[in-house]
Amino acid sequence: MTSEDRRRIAEGLAAGLSYAEIARRLGRSRSTVTREIARNGGPHGYRAARAQHATNWRARRRKRAPHADVPHPTDNRDVRTAREFEEQFVAMMIESGMAPMTARVFAALFLSEGGSLTATELVRQLHLSPATVSNAAKWLEQRAMIAREREARRVRYLVDVDVWYRTWAASARTIAIWADTARHGAGIFGTDTPTGDRLRTTSQFFALLGHDMGQAAEHWRQALSMQPQR
């Protein structure tokens, strides 16, 4: 997909076109357009320039280390130390609320040299069943933390450069929904009642939090776009 294709996708989304209509105008399949939008911020967060940057970054990573999935001593790292850090990383994700097996899959992808592994590589590396890997990957995909690519008969999972931007932006959207819902409830119950006042305070808190999260995500995106291509 070219940068021009991505520009037209962004314009189509802004105009409220369906995925099918965007795909028809591009001469692409709907599934291709759907994957492109899903892996690059979703219908509300898709930006052509950012999508192009992320694609270029993924290509560079795969070119540097297309099949590397474990740390190498020649990289000036001790394998045992790297493994210990991986366990620490997994523990951190579990502590934040992620299921143990899902945390192991995400850590393996995030810490791999190429930022991507096939389903078979994950099964072999983590000693998990294919079903366990598939379920963990599905959970991560639903939250835009990873994306998948089809390589002939293989499925490859990858972590994008903007994974934290997209998950943070998704959280900000959820916070905005909380704020709107609480504000609506305050109007129903009346702010002169204990319930209404509690809802009003909740709405104010989430509105402020969502605003700050949105600004932080945008500042990070701008900083990323200014980084030199390597």
PDB file of N, CA and C in Angstrom, residues 24-108:
ATOM      1  N   ARG A  24     -13.347  -0.028  -2.610  1.00  0.00           N
ATOM      2  CA  ARG A  24     -13.762   0.036  -4.018  1.00  0.00           C
ATOM      3  C   ARG A  24     -13.050   1.175  -4.742  1.00  0.00           C
ATOM      4  N   ARG A  25     -12.943   2.332  -4.086  1.00  0.00           N
ATOM      5  CA  ARG A  25     -12.302   3.476  -4.727  1.00  0.00           C
ATOM      6  C   ARG A  25     -10.799   3.270  -4.902  1.00  0.00           C
ATOM      7  N   LEU A  26     -10.220   2.474  -4.013  1.00  0.00           N
ATOM      8  CA  LEU A  26      -8.778   2.199  -4.116  1.00  0.00           C
ATOM      9  C   LEU A  26      -8.481   1.044  -5.068  1.00  0.00           C
ATOM     10  N   GLY A  27      -9.506   0.247  -5.352  1.00  0.00           N
ATOM     11  CA  GLY A  27      -9.265  -0.957  -6.133  1.00  0.00           C
ATOM     12  C   GLY A  27      -8.585  -2.029  -5.314  1.00  0.00           C
ATOM     13  N   ARG A  28      -8.860  -2.016  -4.008  1.00  0.00           N
ATOM     14  CA  ARG A  28      -8.290  -2.997  -3.083  1.00  0.00           C
ATOM     15  C   ARG A  28      -9.406  -3.829  -2.473  1.00  0.00           C
ATOM     16  N   SER A  29      -9.020  -4.952  -1.864  1.00  0.00           N
ATOM     17  CA  SER A  29     -10.021  -5.764  -1.181  1.00  0.00           C
ATOM     18  C   SER A  29     -10.408  -5.099   0.136  1.00  0.00           C
ATOM     19  N   ARG A  30     -11.607  -5.378   0.584  1.00  0.00           N
ATOM     20  CA  ARG A  30     -12.065  -4.798   1.852  1.00  0.00           C
ATOM     21  C   ARG A  30     -11.200  -5.282   3.011  1.00  0.00           C
ATOM     22  N   SER A  31     -10.789  -6.549   2.982  1.00  0.00           N
ATOM     23  CA  SER A  31      -9.978  -7.083   4.074  1.00  0.00           C
ATOM     24  C   SER A  31      -8.648  -6.345   4.182  1.00  0.00           C
ATOM     25  N   THR A  32      -8.057  -5.966   3.046  1.00  0.00           N
ATOM     26  CA  THR A  32      -6.790  -5.223   3.064  1.00  0.00           C
ATOM     27  C   THR A  32      -6.972  -3.870   3.724  1.00  0.00           C
ATOM     28  N   VAL A  33      -8.046  -3.179   3.359  1.00  0.00           N
ATOM     29  CA  VAL A  33      -8.324  -1.864   3.940  1.00  0.00           C
ATOM     30  C   VAL A  33      -8.634  -1.996   5.425  1.00  0.00           C
ATOM     31  N   THR A  34      -9.389  -3.014   5.786  1.00  0.00           N
ATOM     32  CA  THR A  34      -9.751  -3.225   7.193  1.00  0.00           C
ATOM     33  C   THR A  34      -8.515  -3.458   8.042  1.00  0.00           C
ATOM     34  N   ARG A  35      -7.589  -4.309   7.570  1.00  0.00           N
ATOM     35  CA  ARG A  35      -6.356  -4.572   8.323  1.00  0.00           C
ATOM     36  C   ARG A  35      -5.507  -3.313   8.431  1.00  0.00           C
ATOM     37  N   GLU A  36      -5.423  -2.562   7.345  1.00  0.00           N
ATOM     38  CA  GLU A  36      -4.623  -1.340   7.339  1.00  0.00           C
ATOM     39  C   GLU A  36      -5.135  -0.348   8.386  1.00  0.00           C
ATOM     40  N   ILE A  37      -6.430  -0.175   8.463  1.00  0.00           N
ATOM     41  CA  ILE A  37      -7.009   0.771   9.421  1.00  0.00           C
ATOM     42  C   ILE A  37      -6.874   0.242  10.847  1.00  0.00           C
ATOM     43  N   ALA A  38      -7.114  -1.050  11.037  1.00  0.00           N
ATOM     44  CA  ALA A  38      -7.077  -1.633  12.378  1.00  0.00           C
ATOM     45  C   ALA A  38      -5.696  -1.548  13.001  1.00  0.00           C
ATOM     46  N   ARG A  39      -4.645  -1.746  12.203  1.00  0.00           N
ATOM     47  CA  ARG A  39      -3.297  -1.761  12.745  1.00  0.00           C
ATOM     48  C   ARG A  39      -2.708  -0.356  12.885  1.00  0.00           C
ATOM     49  N   ASN A  40      -3.438   0.647  12.428  1.00  0.00           N
ATOM     50  CA  ASN A  40      -2.898   2.011  12.454  1.00  0.00           C
ATOM     51  C   ASN A  40      -3.845   3.016  13.095  1.00  0.00           C
ATOM     52  N   GLY A  41      -4.419   2.625  14.219  1.00  0.00           N
ATOM     53  CA  GLY A  41      -5.188   3.571  15.007  1.00  0.00           C
ATOM     54  C   GLY A  41      -6.683   3.425  14.953  1.00  0.00           C
ATOM     55  N   GLY A  42      -7.227   2.562  14.057  1.00  0.00           N
ATOM     56  CA  GLY A  42      -8.657   2.399  13.970  1.00  0.00           C
ATOM     57  C   GLY A  42      -9.321   3.538  13.198  1.00  0.00           C
ATOM     58  N   PRO A  43     -10.630   3.472  13.019  1.00  0.00           N
ATOM     59  CA  PRO A  43     -11.326   4.465  12.196  1.00  0.00           C
ATOM     60  C   PRO A  43     -11.257   5.887  12.730  1.00  0.00           C
ATOM     61  N   HIS A  44     -11.098   6.035  14.046  1.00  0.00           N
ATOM     62  CA  HIS A  44     -11.060   7.375  14.632  1.00  0.00           C
ATOM     63  C   HIS A  44      -9.635   7.899  14.823  1.00  0.00           C
ATOM     64  N   GLY A  45      -8.660   7.015  14.791  1.00  0.00           N
ATOM     65  CA  GLY A  45      -7.294   7.453  15.040  1.00  0.00           C
ATOM     66  C   GLY A  45      -6.346   7.294  13.860  1.00  0.00           C
ATOM     67  N   TYR A  46      -6.885   6.869  12.710  1.00  0.00           N
ATOM     68  CA  TYR A  46      -6.031   6.627  11.542  1.00  0.00           C
ATOM     69  C   TYR A  46      -5.486   7.943  10.990  1.00  0.00           C
ATOM     70  N   ARG A  47      -4.155   7.979  10.792  1.00  0.00           N
ATOM     71  CA  ARG A  47      -3.492   9.132  10.186  1.00  0.00           C
ATOM     72  C   ARG A  47      -2.552   8.610   9.111  1.00  0.00           C
ATOM     73  N   ALA A  48      -2.666   9.142   7.904  1.00  0.00           N
ATOM     74  CA  ALA A  48      -1.905   8.613   6.763  1.00  0.00           C
ATOM     75  C   ALA A  48      -0.406   8.660   7.003  1.00  0.00           C
ATOM     76  N   ALA A  49       0.098   9.808   7.474  1.00  0.00           N
ATOM     77  CA  ALA A  49       1.546   9.959   7.668  1.00  0.00           C
ATOM     78  C   ALA A  49       2.056   9.008   8.737  1.00  0.00           C
ATOM     79  N   ARG A  50       1.288   8.859   9.812  1.00  0.00           N
ATOM     80  CA  ARG A  50       1.715   7.968  10.892  1.00  0.00           C
ATOM     81  C   ARG A  50       1.682   6.520  10.443  1.00  0.00           C
ATOM     82  N   ALA A  51       0.668   6.158   9.645  1.00  0.00           N
ATOM     83  CA  ALA A  51       0.575   4.794   9.135  1.00  0.00           C
ATOM     84  C   ALA A  51       1.752   4.475   8.220  1.00  0.00           C
ATOM     85  N   GLN A  52       2.142   5.442   7.380  1.00  0.00           N
ATOM     86  CA  GLN A  52       3.280   5.244   6.490  1.00  0.00           C
ATOM     87  C   GLN A  52       4.566   5.103   7.278  1.00  0.00           C
ATOM     88  N   HIS A  53       4.722   5.942   8.298  1.00  0.00           N
ATOM     89  CA  HIS A  53       5.921   5.886   9.140  1.00  0.00           C
ATOM     90  C   HIS A  53       6.017   4.532   9.836  1.00  0.00           C
ATOM     91  N   ALA A  54       4.899   4.048  10.377  1.00  0.00           N
ATOM     92  CA  ALA A  54       4.898   2.767  11.080  1.00  0.00           C
ATOM     93  C   ALA A  54       5.225   1.621  10.136  1.00  0.00           C
ATOM     94  N   THR A  55       4.712   1.685   8.917  1.00  0.00           N
ATOM     95  CA  THR A  55       4.998   0.641   7.929  1.00  0.00           C
ATOM     96  C   THR A  55       6.479   0.615   7.562  1.00  0.00           C
ATOM     97  N   ASN A  56       7.052   1.792   7.349  1.00  0.00           N
ATOM     98  CA  ASN A  56       8.482   1.867   7.035  1.00  0.00           C
ATOM     99  C   ASN A  56       9.322   1.326   8.186  1.00  0.00           C
ATOM    100  N   TRP A  57       8.890   1.643   9.394  1.00  0.00           N
ATOM    101  CA  TRP A  57       9.632   1.188  10.584  1.00  0.00           C
ATOM    102  C   TRP A  57       9.580  -0.336  10.698  1.00  0.00           C
ATOM    103  N   ARG A  58       8.385  -0.915  10.457  1.00  0.00           N
ATOM    104  CA  ARG A  58       8.276  -2.373  10.520  1.00  0.00           C
ATOM    105  C   ARG A  58       9.160  -3.036   9.471  1.00  0.00           C
ATOM    106  N   ALA A  59       9.207  -2.436   8.279  1.00  0.00           N
ATOM    107  CA  ALA A  59      10.026  -2.999   7.202  1.00  0.00           C
ATOM    108  C   ALA A  59      11.505  -2.974   7.568  1.00  0.00           C
ATOM    109  N   ARG A  60      11.943  -1.877   8.199  1.00  0.00           N
ATOM    110  CA  ARG A  60      13.356  -1.791   8.608  1.00  0.00           C
ATOM    111  C   ARG A  60      13.680  -2.818   9.670  1.00  0.00           C
ATOM    112  N   ARG A  61      12.757  -3.021  10.605  1.00  0.00           N
ATOM    113  CA  ARG A  61      13.008  -3.983  11.672  1.00  0.00           C
ATOM    114  C   ARG A  61      13.102  -5.399  11.116  1.00  0.00           C
ATOM    115  N   ARG A  62      12.195  -5.755  10.213  1.00  0.00           N
ATOM    116  CA  ARG A  62      12.241  -7.099   9.649  1.00  0.00           C
ATOM    117  C   ARG A  62      13.483  -7.309   8.801  1.00  0.00           C
ATOM    118  N   LYS A  63      13.949  -6.250   8.127  1.00  0.00           N
ATOM    119  CA  LYS A  63      15.148  -6.362   7.308  1.00  0.00           C
ATOM    120  C   LYS A  63      16.378  -6.567   8.182  1.00  0.00           C
ATOM    121  N   ARG A  64      16.408  -5.896   9.341  1.00  0.00           N
ATOM    122  CA  ARG A  64      17.561  -6.032  10.234  1.00  0.00           C
ATOM    123  C   ARG A  64      17.602  -7.397  10.895  1.00  0.00           C
ATOM    124  N   ALA A  65      16.435  -7.900  11.315  1.00  0.00           N
ATOM    125  CA  ALA A  65      16.410  -9.169  12.037  1.00  0.00           C
ATOM    126  C   ALA A  65      15.114  -9.906  11.734  1.00  0.00           C
ATOM    127  N   PRO A  66      14.992 -10.506  10.558  1.00  0.00           N
ATOM    128  CA  PRO A  66      13.718 -11.081  10.139  1.00  0.00           C
ATOM    129  C   PRO A  66      13.263 -12.276  10.945  1.00  0.00           C
ATOM    130  N   HIS A  67      14.177 -13.037  11.504  1.00  0.00           N
ATOM    131  CA  HIS A  67      13.760 -14.238  12.213  1.00  0.00           C
ATOM    132  C   HIS A  67      14.339 -14.324  13.616  1.00  0.00           C
ATOM    133  N   ALA A  68      14.967 -13.265  14.089  1.00  0.00           N
ATOM    134  CA  ALA A  68      15.554 -13.324  15.427  1.00  0.00           C
ATOM    135  C   ALA A  68      14.456 -13.326  16.464  1.00  0.00           C
ATOM    136  N   ASP A  69      14.487 -14.286  17.383  1.00  0.00           N
ATOM    137  CA  ASP A  69      13.454 -14.335  18.406  1.00  0.00           C
ATOM    138  C   ASP A  69      14.023 -14.501  19.802  1.00  0.00           C
ATOM    139  N   VAL A  70      15.338 -14.577  19.930  1.00  0.00           N
ATOM    140  CA  VAL A  70      15.949 -14.685  21.254  1.00  0.00           C
ATOM    141  C   VAL A  70      17.171 -13.788  21.304  1.00  0.00           C
ATOM    142  N   PRO A  71      17.553 -13.310  22.502  1.00  0.00           N
ATOM    143  CA  PRO A  71      18.758 -12.498  22.612  1.00  0.00           C
ATOM    144  C   PRO A  71      19.997 -13.310  22.282  1.00  0.00           C
ATOM    145  N   HIS A  72      21.008 -12.646  21.723  1.00  0.00           N
ATOM    146  CA  HIS A  72      22.254 -13.319  21.362  1.00  0.00           C
ATOM    147  C   HIS A  72      23.409 -12.725  22.162  1.00  0.00           C
ATOM    148  N   PRO A  73      24.291 -13.567  22.679  1.00  0.00           N
ATOM    149  CA  PRO A  73      25.444 -13.063  23.429  1.00  0.00           C
ATOM    150  C   PRO A  73      26.296 -12.101  22.615  1.00  0.00           C
ATOM    151  N   THR A  74      26.306 -12.259  21.286  1.00  0.00           N
ATOM    152  CA  THR A  74      27.132 -11.383  20.457  1.00  0.00           C
ATOM    153  C   THR A  74      26.594  -9.957  20.437  1.00  0.00           C
ATOM    154  N   ASP A  75      25.374  -9.756  20.935  1.00  0.00           N
ATOM    155  CA  ASP A  75      24.791  -8.427  21.004  1.00  0.00           C
ATOM    156  C   ASP A  75      25.201  -7.717  22.289  1.00  0.00           C
ATOM    157  N   ASN A  76      26.253  -8.227  22.944  1.00  0.00           N
ATOM    158  CA  ASN A  76      26.753  -7.652  24.188  1.00  0.00           C
ATOM    159  C   ASN A  76      25.723  -7.725  25.309  1.00  0.00           C
ATOM    160  N   ARG A  77      24.915  -8.749  25.267  1.00  0.00           N
ATOM    161  CA  ARG A  77      23.948  -8.961  26.321  1.00  0.00           C
ATOM    162  C   ARG A  77      24.100 -10.373  26.848  1.00  0.00           C
ATOM    163  N   ASP A  78      23.956 -10.514  28.125  1.00  0.00           N
ATOM    164  CA  ASP A  78      23.991 -11.822  28.731  1.00  0.00           C
ATOM    165  C   ASP A  78      22.612 -12.459  28.596  1.00  0.00           C
ATOM    166  N   VAL A  79      22.554 -13.671  28.051  1.00  0.00           N
ATOM    167  CA  VAL A  79      21.275 -14.323  27.807  1.00  0.00           C
ATOM    168  C   VAL A  79      20.497 -14.500  29.096  1.00  0.00           C
ATOM    169  N   ARG A  80      21.182 -14.881  30.148  1.00  0.00           N
ATOM    170  CA  ARG A  80      20.491 -15.103  31.423  1.00  0.00           C
ATOM    171  C   ARG A  80      19.889 -13.799  31.944  1.00  0.00           C
ATOM    172  N   THR A  81      20.646 -12.724  31.835  1.00  0.00           N
ATOM    173  CA  THR A  81      20.144 -11.424  32.281  1.00  0.00           C
ATOM    174  C   THR A  81      18.929 -11.008  31.464  1.00  0.00           C
ATOM    175  N   ALA A  82      18.982 -11.261  30.159  1.00  0.00           N
ATOM    176  CA  ALA A  82      17.860 -10.917  29.293  1.00  0.00           C
ATOM    177  C   ALA A  82      16.624 -11.717  29.665  1.00  0.00           C
ATOM    178  N   ARG A  83      16.826 -12.995  29.975  1.00  0.00           N
ATOM    179  CA  ARG A  83      15.699 -13.841  30.358  1.00  0.00           C
ATOM    180  C   ARG A  83      15.097 -13.368  31.682  1.00  0.00           C
ATOM    181  N   GLU A  84      15.945 -12.971  32.596  1.00  0.00           N
ATOM    182  CA  GLU A  84      15.461 -12.463  33.879  1.00  0.00           C
ATOM    183  C   GLU A  84      14.633 -11.199  33.692  1.00  0.00           C
ATOM    184  N   PHE A  85      15.101 -10.345  32.777  1.00  0.00           N
ATOM    185  CA  PHE A  85      14.324  -9.133  32.504  1.00  0.00           C
ATOM    186  C   PHE A  85      12.981  -9.485  31.870  1.00  0.00           C
ATOM    187  N   GLU A  86      12.977 -10.491  30.987  1.00  0.00           N
ATOM    188  CA  GLU A  86      11.723 -10.899  30.357  1.00  0.00           C
ATOM    189  C   GLU A  86      10.721 -11.355  31.414  1.00  0.00           C
ATOM    190  N   GLU A  87      11.191 -12.111  32.405  1.00  0.00           N
ATOM    191  CA  GLU A  87      10.309 -12.541  33.478  1.00  0.00           C
ATOM    192  C   GLU A  87       9.791 -11.344  34.275  1.00  0.00           C
ATOM    193  N   GLN A  88      10.669 -10.359  34.481  1.00  0.00           N
ATOM    194  CA  GLN A  88      10.253  -9.138  35.176  1.00  0.00           C
ATOM    195  C   GLN A  88       9.198  -8.391  34.366  1.00  0.00           C
ATOM    196  N   PHE A  89       9.398  -8.347  33.062  1.00  0.00           N
ATOM    197  CA  PHE A  89       8.459  -7.679  32.165  1.00  0.00           C
ATOM    198  C   PHE A  89       7.097  -8.369  32.213  1.00  0.00           C
ATOM    199  N   VAL A  90       7.109  -9.697  32.171  1.00  0.00           N
ATOM    200  CA  VAL A  90       5.870 -10.464  32.242  1.00  0.00           C
ATOM    201  C   VAL A  90       5.154 -10.206  33.562  1.00  0.00           C
ATOM    202  N   ALA A  91       5.926 -10.217  34.665  1.00  0.00           N
ATOM    203  CA  ALA A  91       5.336  -9.974  35.981  1.00  0.00           C
ATOM    204  C   ALA A  91       4.685  -8.597  36.055  1.00  0.00           C
ATOM    205  N   MET A  92       5.322  -7.616  35.434  1.00  0.00           N
ATOM    206  CA  MET A  92       4.764  -6.269  35.427  1.00  0.00           C
ATOM    207  C   MET A  92       3.428  -6.247  34.692  1.00  0.00           C
ATOM    208  N   MET A  93       3.347  -6.926  33.550  1.00  0.00           N
ATOM    209  CA  MET A  93       2.120  -6.950  32.778  1.00  0.00           C
ATOM    210  C   MET A  93       1.007  -7.677  33.547  1.00  0.00           C
ATOM    211  N   ILE A  94       1.367  -8.759  34.224  1.00  0.00           N
ATOM    212  CA  ILE A  94       0.376  -9.486  35.026  1.00  0.00           C
ATOM    213  C   ILE A  94      -0.121  -8.611  36.161  1.00  0.00           C
ATOM    214  N   GLU A  95       0.781  -7.890  36.802  1.00  0.00           N
ATOM    215  CA  GLU A  95       0.418  -6.999  37.903  1.00  0.00           C
ATOM    216  C   GLU A  95      -0.543  -5.911  37.434  1.00  0.00           C
ATOM    217  N   SER A  96      -0.413  -5.513  36.159  1.00  0.00           N
ATOM    218  CA  SER A  96      -1.288  -4.464  35.621  1.00  0.00           C
ATOM    219  C   SER A  96      -2.650  -5.010  35.211  1.00  0.00           C
ATOM    220  N   GLY A  97      -2.841  -6.332  35.311  1.00  0.00           N
ATOM    221  CA  GLY A  97      -4.144  -6.921  35.034  1.00  0.00           C
ATOM    222  C   GLY A  97      -4.209  -7.848  33.838  1.00  0.00           C
ATOM    223  N   MET A  98      -3.093  -8.065  33.148  1.00  0.00           N
ATOM    224  CA  MET A  98      -3.103  -8.938  31.973  1.00  0.00           C
ATOM    225  C   MET A  98      -2.998 -10.399  32.403  1.00  0.00           C
ATOM    226  N   ALA A  99      -3.701 -11.275  31.708  1.00  0.00           N
ATOM    227  CA  ALA A  99      -3.635 -12.706  32.003  1.00  0.00           C
ATOM    228  C   ALA A  99      -2.211 -13.222  31.780  1.00  0.00           C
ATOM    229  N   PRO A 100      -1.754 -14.173  32.599  1.00  0.00           N
ATOM    230  CA  PRO A 100      -0.361 -14.647  32.512  1.00  0.00           C
ATOM    231  C   PRO A 100       0.068 -15.103  31.122  1.00  0.00           C
ATOM    232  N   MET A 101      -0.740 -15.942  30.456  1.00  0.00           N
ATOM    233  CA  MET A 101      -0.343 -16.438  29.147  1.00  0.00           C
ATOM    234  C   MET A 101      -0.314 -15.309  28.114  1.00  0.00           C
ATOM    235  N   THR A 102      -1.252 -14.389  28.224  1.00  0.00           N
ATOM    236  CA  THR A 102      -1.271 -13.243  27.315  1.00  0.00           C
ATOM    237  C   THR A 102      -0.043 -12.378  27.533  1.00  0.00           C
ATOM    238  N   ALA A 103       0.328 -12.197  28.792  1.00  0.00           N
ATOM    239  CA  ALA A 103       1.514 -11.408  29.115  1.00  0.00           C
ATOM    240  C   ALA A 103       2.772 -12.049  28.537  1.00  0.00           C
ATOM    241  N   ARG A 104       2.849 -13.366  28.570  1.00  0.00           N
ATOM    242  CA  ARG A 104       4.020 -14.055  28.027  1.00  0.00           C
ATOM    243  C   ARG A 104       4.108 -13.882  26.512  1.00  0.00           C
ATOM    244  N   VAL A 105       2.968 -13.960  25.839  1.00  0.00           N
ATOM    245  CA  VAL A 105       2.955 -13.777  24.383  1.00  0.00           C
ATOM    246  C   VAL A 105       3.363 -12.351  24.034  1.00  0.00           C
ATOM    247  N   PHE A 106       2.800 -11.370  24.727  1.00  0.00           N
ATOM    248  CA  PHE A 106       3.131  -9.981  24.424  1.00  0.00           C
ATOM    249  C   PHE A 106       4.605  -9.694  24.701  1.00  0.00           C
ATOM    250  N   ALA A 107       5.121 -10.203  25.811  1.00  0.00           N
ATOM    251  CA  ALA A 107       6.526  -9.973  26.149  1.00  0.00           C
ATOM    252  C   ALA A 107       7.443 -10.585  25.100  1.00  0.00           C
ATOM    253  N   ALA A 108       7.112 -11.783  24.637  1.00  0.00           N
ATOM    254  CA  ALA A 108       7.933 -12.435  23.618  1.00  0.00           C
ATOM    255  C   ALA A 108       7.982 -11.595  22.343  1.00  0.00           C
TER     256      ALA A 108
END
